[in-house]
Amino acid sequence: MNVKVGKKVTIKVMATLVAKVTYKSSNKKIVTVMDKGVVKGVKKGKATITVKANGKTVKVKVAVK
């Protein structure tokens, strides 16, 4: 996934009966992520967003350009 500095992109979770979804950035100086999965590029670089739902974990690599 690519995002430009200052721009936002949303990560969408495709699952049925999702009890709770959590998002976490590996480096908040590069990219931030809000509760609804909205990712914002802060400065150029690479980071990973970890998404957890229904006992599953997915890592999304993000490049901020």
XYZ file of C-alpha atoms in Angstrom:
65
model
C 0.000 0.000 0.000
C 1.268 3.479 -0.835
C 0.211 6.779 0.712
C 1.535 10.288 0.204
C 2.711 12.498 3.060
C -0.310 14.269 4.558
C -2.836 12.057 2.730
C -5.130 9.356 4.135
C -6.081 5.841 2.988
C -8.465 3.402 4.705
C -7.716 -0.265 5.417
C -10.956 -2.248 5.057
C -11.461 -5.474 7.000
C -13.516 -8.075 5.134
C -14.940 -10.436 7.750
C -18.302 -11.486 9.079
C -19.255 -10.859 12.686
C -16.139 -8.932 13.608
C -16.210 -8.395 17.358
C -13.329 -5.926 17.538
C -10.676 -4.733 15.125
C -7.419 -3.167 16.315
C -4.796 -1.339 14.262
C -1.211 -0.526 15.249
C 1.581 1.293 13.407
C 5.140 0.002 13.692
C 6.439 3.590 13.398
C 4.134 6.529 14.194
C 6.763 8.973 12.895
C 6.176 7.525 9.390
C 2.497 6.520 9.404
C -0.376 6.741 11.884
C -3.571 4.679 11.970
C -6.886 5.545 13.637
C -9.506 3.251 15.190
C -11.493 2.900 11.936
C -8.401 1.879 9.917
C -7.681 5.313 8.456
C -3.959 5.455 7.678
C -2.172 8.816 7.378
C 1.283 9.320 5.906
C 3.367 11.494 8.248
C 6.774 11.504 6.549
C 8.550 9.587 3.792
C 9.576 6.068 4.720
C 8.204 2.568 5.311
C 6.217 1.097 8.187
C 3.867 -1.790 8.896
C 0.273 -1.620 10.110
C -0.764 -4.637 12.186
C -4.493 -5.417 11.981
C -6.097 -7.850 14.441
C -9.663 -9.193 14.173
C -11.385 -12.416 15.236
C -8.129 -13.915 16.508
C -6.347 -13.313 13.184
C -3.447 -10.945 12.544
C -2.566 -9.348 9.213
C 0.413 -7.090 8.560
C 0.078 -4.398 5.881
C 3.295 -2.847 4.588
C 2.952 0.876 3.919
C 5.329 3.066 1.913
C 4.937 6.817 2.428
C 6.117 8.770 -0.581
